[in-house]
Amino acid sequence: GENVEQHPSTLSVQEGDSAVIKCTYSDSASNYFPWYKQELGKRPQLIIDIRSNVGEKKDQRIAVTLNKTAKHFSLHITETQPEDSAVYFCAAALDSNYQLIWGAGTKLIIKP
Amino acid sequence: NAGVTQTPKFRVLKTGQSMTLLCAQDMNHEYMYWYRQDPGMGLRLIHYSVGEGTTAKGEVPDGYNVSRLKKQNFLLGLESAAPSQTSVYFCASSYSVAGSYEQYFGPGTRLTVT
């Protein structure tokens, strides 16, 4: 079955700098890749997603890139702000089922 | 719309006791899920449902049972609680339309088993 690995487990960046979180997946048939943000004590919420027929997607300061050949995708956050501090989860899914296979999460710390 | 709600928010059980967690959604979603999240860990799927009257096992189903008698509700049961089941439990729901897989999460239930 599908397996998703996420790195790093913790990332500390200076406010205003960029942050990059990477995930790799094992099943080449996976075609949907979302990113969720979970603030401390809160529920996970979708922040951006990408399908396999697209190489990159942007939404303001957030972007996701997908490399199908290498089977990895990344979350890019530019001009980081204190409110970006949270745990970020990547996931992968197939069209044939609606189960998300989750990465273990990255704790992003924004230093003032 | 309330979205996804969970009852209760907190619960403390003694080993061997039983309880039921209730998840309700008002978005007419076909798919519903139960996850557990342990400290510093990711989300692990316990059971899920693709429609009223159907349930299926996820990654960590042992010690849990579920029921989906109504489309809007998904119940998670612990028959004989164990300390290893101390965790935060999240319910989620999603549409069944191809290409629309966003999962909407409830606020979570913090369960402690002593």
Coordinates of C-alpha atoms in Angstrom, one line a residue:
Chain A
G1 CA 0.0 0.0 0.0
E2 CA 0.8 3.7 -0.1
N3 CA 3.4 5.1 2.3
V4 CA 4.1 8.8 2.8
E5 CA 7.3 10.0 4.4
Q6 CA 7.7 13.7 5.6
H7 CA 10.8 15.7 6.4
P8 CA 11.9 17.4 8.5
S9 CA 10.1 16.6 11.7
T10 CA 10.9 20.0 13.1
L11 CA 11.8 23.2 11.1
S12 CA 12.8 26.4 12.7
V13 CA 13.1 29.5 10.5
Q14 CA 13.6 33.2 11.1
E15 CA 10.5 35.4 10.6
G16 CA 10.5 36.6 7.0
D17 CA 12.5 33.7 5.7
S18 CA 11.1 30.9 3.6
A19 CA 10.3 27.4 4.8
V20 CA 10.2 24.2 2.7
I21 CA 8.7 20.9 3.8
K22 CA 9.1 17.7 1.7
C23 CA 7.2 14.5 1.3
T24 CA 7.8 11.4 -0.7
Y25 CA 5.2 8.8 -1.6
S26 CA 5.5 5.2 -2.7
D27 CA 2.5 4.5 -4.9
S28 CA 3.0 6.0 -8.4
A29 CA -0.8 5.7 -8.9
S30 CA -1.5 8.4 -6.2
N31 CA -2.9 11.5 -7.9
Y32 CA -4.0 13.9 -5.1
F33 CA -1.7 15.6 -2.6
P34 CA -3.1 17.9 0.0
W35 CA -1.4 19.8 2.8
Y36 CA -3.1 20.4 6.2
K37 CA -2.1 22.9 8.9
Q38 CA -2.8 22.1 12.5
E39 CA -2.4 24.9 15.1
L40 CA -1.8 23.9 18.7
G41 CA -4.9 22.4 20.2
K42 CA -6.9 22.9 17.0
R43 CA -8.2 20.7 14.3
P44 CA -6.3 20.1 11.0
Q45 CA -7.4 22.3 8.1
L46 CA -6.6 22.1 4.4
I47 CA -4.4 24.9 3.2
I48 CA -3.5 23.8 -0.3
D49 CA -3.7 20.7 -2.6
I50 CA -2.5 19.6 -5.9
R51 CA -3.4 17.0 -8.4
S52 CA -1.0 14.9 -10.4
N53 CA -1.7 16.7 -13.7
V54 CA -0.3 19.9 -12.3
G55 CA 3.3 20.6 -11.4
E56 CA 2.9 23.6 -9.2
K57 CA 0.1 25.5 -7.5
K58 CA 0.3 28.8 -5.6
D59 CA -2.0 30.6 -3.2
Q60 CA -0.5 33.9 -1.9
R61 CA 2.5 33.0 0.2
I62 CA 2.0 29.2 -0.1
A63 CA 3.0 27.0 -3.0
V64 CA 3.1 23.3 -3.6
T65 CA 5.3 21.6 -6.2
L66 CA 5.0 18.0 -7.4
N67 CA 7.6 15.8 -9.1
K68 CA 5.8 12.7 -10.3
T69 CA 9.0 11.1 -11.6
A70 CA 10.7 11.3 -8.3
K71 CA 7.4 10.8 -6.4
H72 CA 7.9 13.7 -4.1
F73 CA 6.0 16.9 -3.4
S74 CA 6.9 20.0 -1.3
L75 CA 5.2 22.8 0.5
H76 CA 6.9 26.2 0.2
I77 CA 6.0 29.1 2.5
T78 CA 7.5 32.5 1.7
E79 CA 7.9 35.5 4.0
T80 CA 7.0 33.5 7.0
Q81 CA 5.0 35.1 9.8
P82 CA 4.3 34.2 13.5
E83 CA 0.9 32.8 12.6
D84 CA 2.6 30.2 10.3
S85 CA 3.8 28.4 13.4
A86 CA 1.9 25.1 13.4
V87 CA 2.3 21.4 12.5
Y88 CA 2.0 20.7 8.8
F89 CA 0.8 17.4 7.4
C90 CA 1.1 16.1 3.9
A91 CA -1.0 13.3 2.5
A92 CA -1.6 11.3 -0.7
A93 CA -4.7 9.7 -2.2
L94 CA -5.9 7.7 -5.1
D95 CA -9.0 8.4 -7.2
S96 CA -10.1 4.9 -6.6
N97 CA -10.7 5.4 -2.9
Y98 CA -11.0 8.4 -0.6
Q99 CA -8.6 7.5 2.0
L100 CA -5.8 9.9 2.7
I101 CA -2.4 8.4 3.6
W102 CA -0.8 10.9 6.0
G103 CA 2.8 11.9 6.6
A104 CA 4.0 12.1 10.2
G105 CA 3.9 15.9 10.3
T106 CA 6.4 18.8 10.5
K107 CA 6.4 21.2 13.4
L108 CA 7.2 24.7 12.0
I109 CA 8.6 27.2 14.4
I110 CA 8.9 30.9 13.4
K111 CA 11.5 32.7 15.4
P112 CA 11.0 36.4 15.9
Chain B
N1 CA -23.7 25.3 9.3
A2 CA -22.1 23.7 12.3
G3 CA -19.8 21.6 10.1
V4 CA -18.4 18.6 11.9
T5 CA -19.1 18.3 15.7
Q6 CA -17.9 15.8 18.2
T7 CA -19.3 14.8 21.6
P8 CA -17.9 14.8 24.2
K9 CA -14.9 17.1 24.1
F10 CA -13.1 15.5 27.0
R11 CA -13.5 12.1 28.8
V12 CA -11.6 10.2 31.5
L13 CA -12.2 6.4 31.6
K14 CA -10.9 3.7 33.9
T15 CA -9.4 0.6 32.3
G16 CA -12.1 -1.8 31.2
Q17 CA -14.9 0.8 30.9
S18 CA -16.7 1.4 27.7
M19 CA -17.8 4.6 25.9
T20 CA -19.1 5.9 22.6
L21 CA -17.9 9.0 20.8
L22 CA -20.4 10.7 18.6
C23 CA -19.5 12.6 15.3
A24 CA -22.2 14.6 13.5
Q25 CA -21.9 16.5 10.2
D26 CA -24.4 18.7 8.5
M27 CA -22.7 19.0 5.1
N28 CA -24.4 15.9 3.5
H29 CA -21.0 14.2 3.1
E30 CA -21.0 10.6 2.1
Y31 CA -17.6 9.8 3.6
M32 CA -16.7 9.9 7.3
Y33 CA -13.6 8.9 9.2
W34 CA -12.3 8.3 12.7
Y35 CA -8.6 9.1 13.4
R36 CA -6.5 9.0 16.5
Q37 CA -3.6 11.4 17.1
D38 CA -1.0 10.6 19.8
P39 CA 1.3 13.3 21.2
G40 CA 3.8 14.5 18.5
M41 CA 2.4 12.0 16.1
G42 CA 0.5 12.1 12.9
L43 CA -3.1 11.0 12.2
R44 CA -3.8 7.3 12.1
L45 CA -7.1 6.1 10.5
I46 CA -9.1 3.8 12.8
H47 CA -12.3 3.2 10.8
Y48 CA -14.1 4.9 8.0
S49 CA -17.4 4.8 6.2
V50 CA -18.3 5.4 2.5
G51 CA -22.0 5.8 3.1
E52 CA -24.9 5.1 5.4
G53 CA -24.9 1.5 6.7
T54 CA -21.3 0.8 5.6
T55 CA -18.0 0.8 7.6
A56 CA -14.5 -0.4 6.9
K57 CA -11.3 -0.9 8.9
G58 CA -8.5 1.6 8.7
E59 CA -4.9 1.3 9.8
V60 CA -5.5 0.8 13.6
P61 CA -9.0 -0.7 14.1
D62 CA -8.3 -3.1 17.0
G63 CA -10.2 -2.3 20.2
Y64 CA -12.7 -0.1 18.4
N65 CA -16.1 -0.5 16.7
V66 CA -18.1 1.9 14.6
S67 CA -21.6 2.3 13.3
R68 CA -23.1 4.6 10.6
L69 CA -26.9 4.2 11.0
K70 CA -27.6 7.7 9.7
K71 CA -25.7 9.5 7.0
Q72 CA -25.0 12.5 9.3
N73 CA -23.7 10.5 12.2
F74 CA -20.6 8.2 12.7
L75 CA -20.2 6.6 16.1
L76 CA -16.9 5.2 17.5
G77 CA -17.1 2.7 20.4
L78 CA -14.6 1.5 22.9
E79 CA -15.8 -1.8 24.4
S80 CA -13.1 -2.2 27.0
A81 CA -10.8 0.8 27.3
A82 CA -7.1 0.4 27.7
P83 CA -4.4 3.0 28.7
S84 CA -3.0 2.6 25.1
Q85 CA -6.2 4.2 23.9
T86 CA -5.4 7.5 25.6
S87 CA -5.3 9.9 22.6
V88 CA -7.1 12.7 20.9
Y89 CA -9.8 11.4 18.5
F90 CA -10.7 13.3 15.4
C91 CA -13.7 12.7 13.2
A92 CA -13.7 14.0 9.6
S93 CA -16.0 14.0 6.7
S94 CA -15.7 14.5 2.9
Y95 CA -17.6 14.6 -0.3
S96 CA -17.6 11.6 -2.6
V97 CA -17.2 13.6 -5.8
A98 CA -14.1 12.6 -7.7
G99 CA -11.4 15.3 -7.4
S100 CA -12.9 16.8 -4.2
Y101 CA -11.3 15.0 -1.3
E102 CA -11.0 17.8 1.3
Q103 CA -11.6 16.3 4.7
Y104 CA -13.4 18.5 7.2
F105 CA -12.4 17.8 10.8
G106 CA -14.3 18.0 14.0
P107 CA -12.7 19.8 17.1
G108 CA -11.5 16.5 18.6
T109 CA -12.2 14.5 21.7
R110 CA -9.4 14.2 24.3
L111 CA -9.7 10.8 25.9
T112 CA -7.6 9.6 28.9
V113 CA -7.7 6.0 30.1
T114 CA -6.3 5.5 33.6

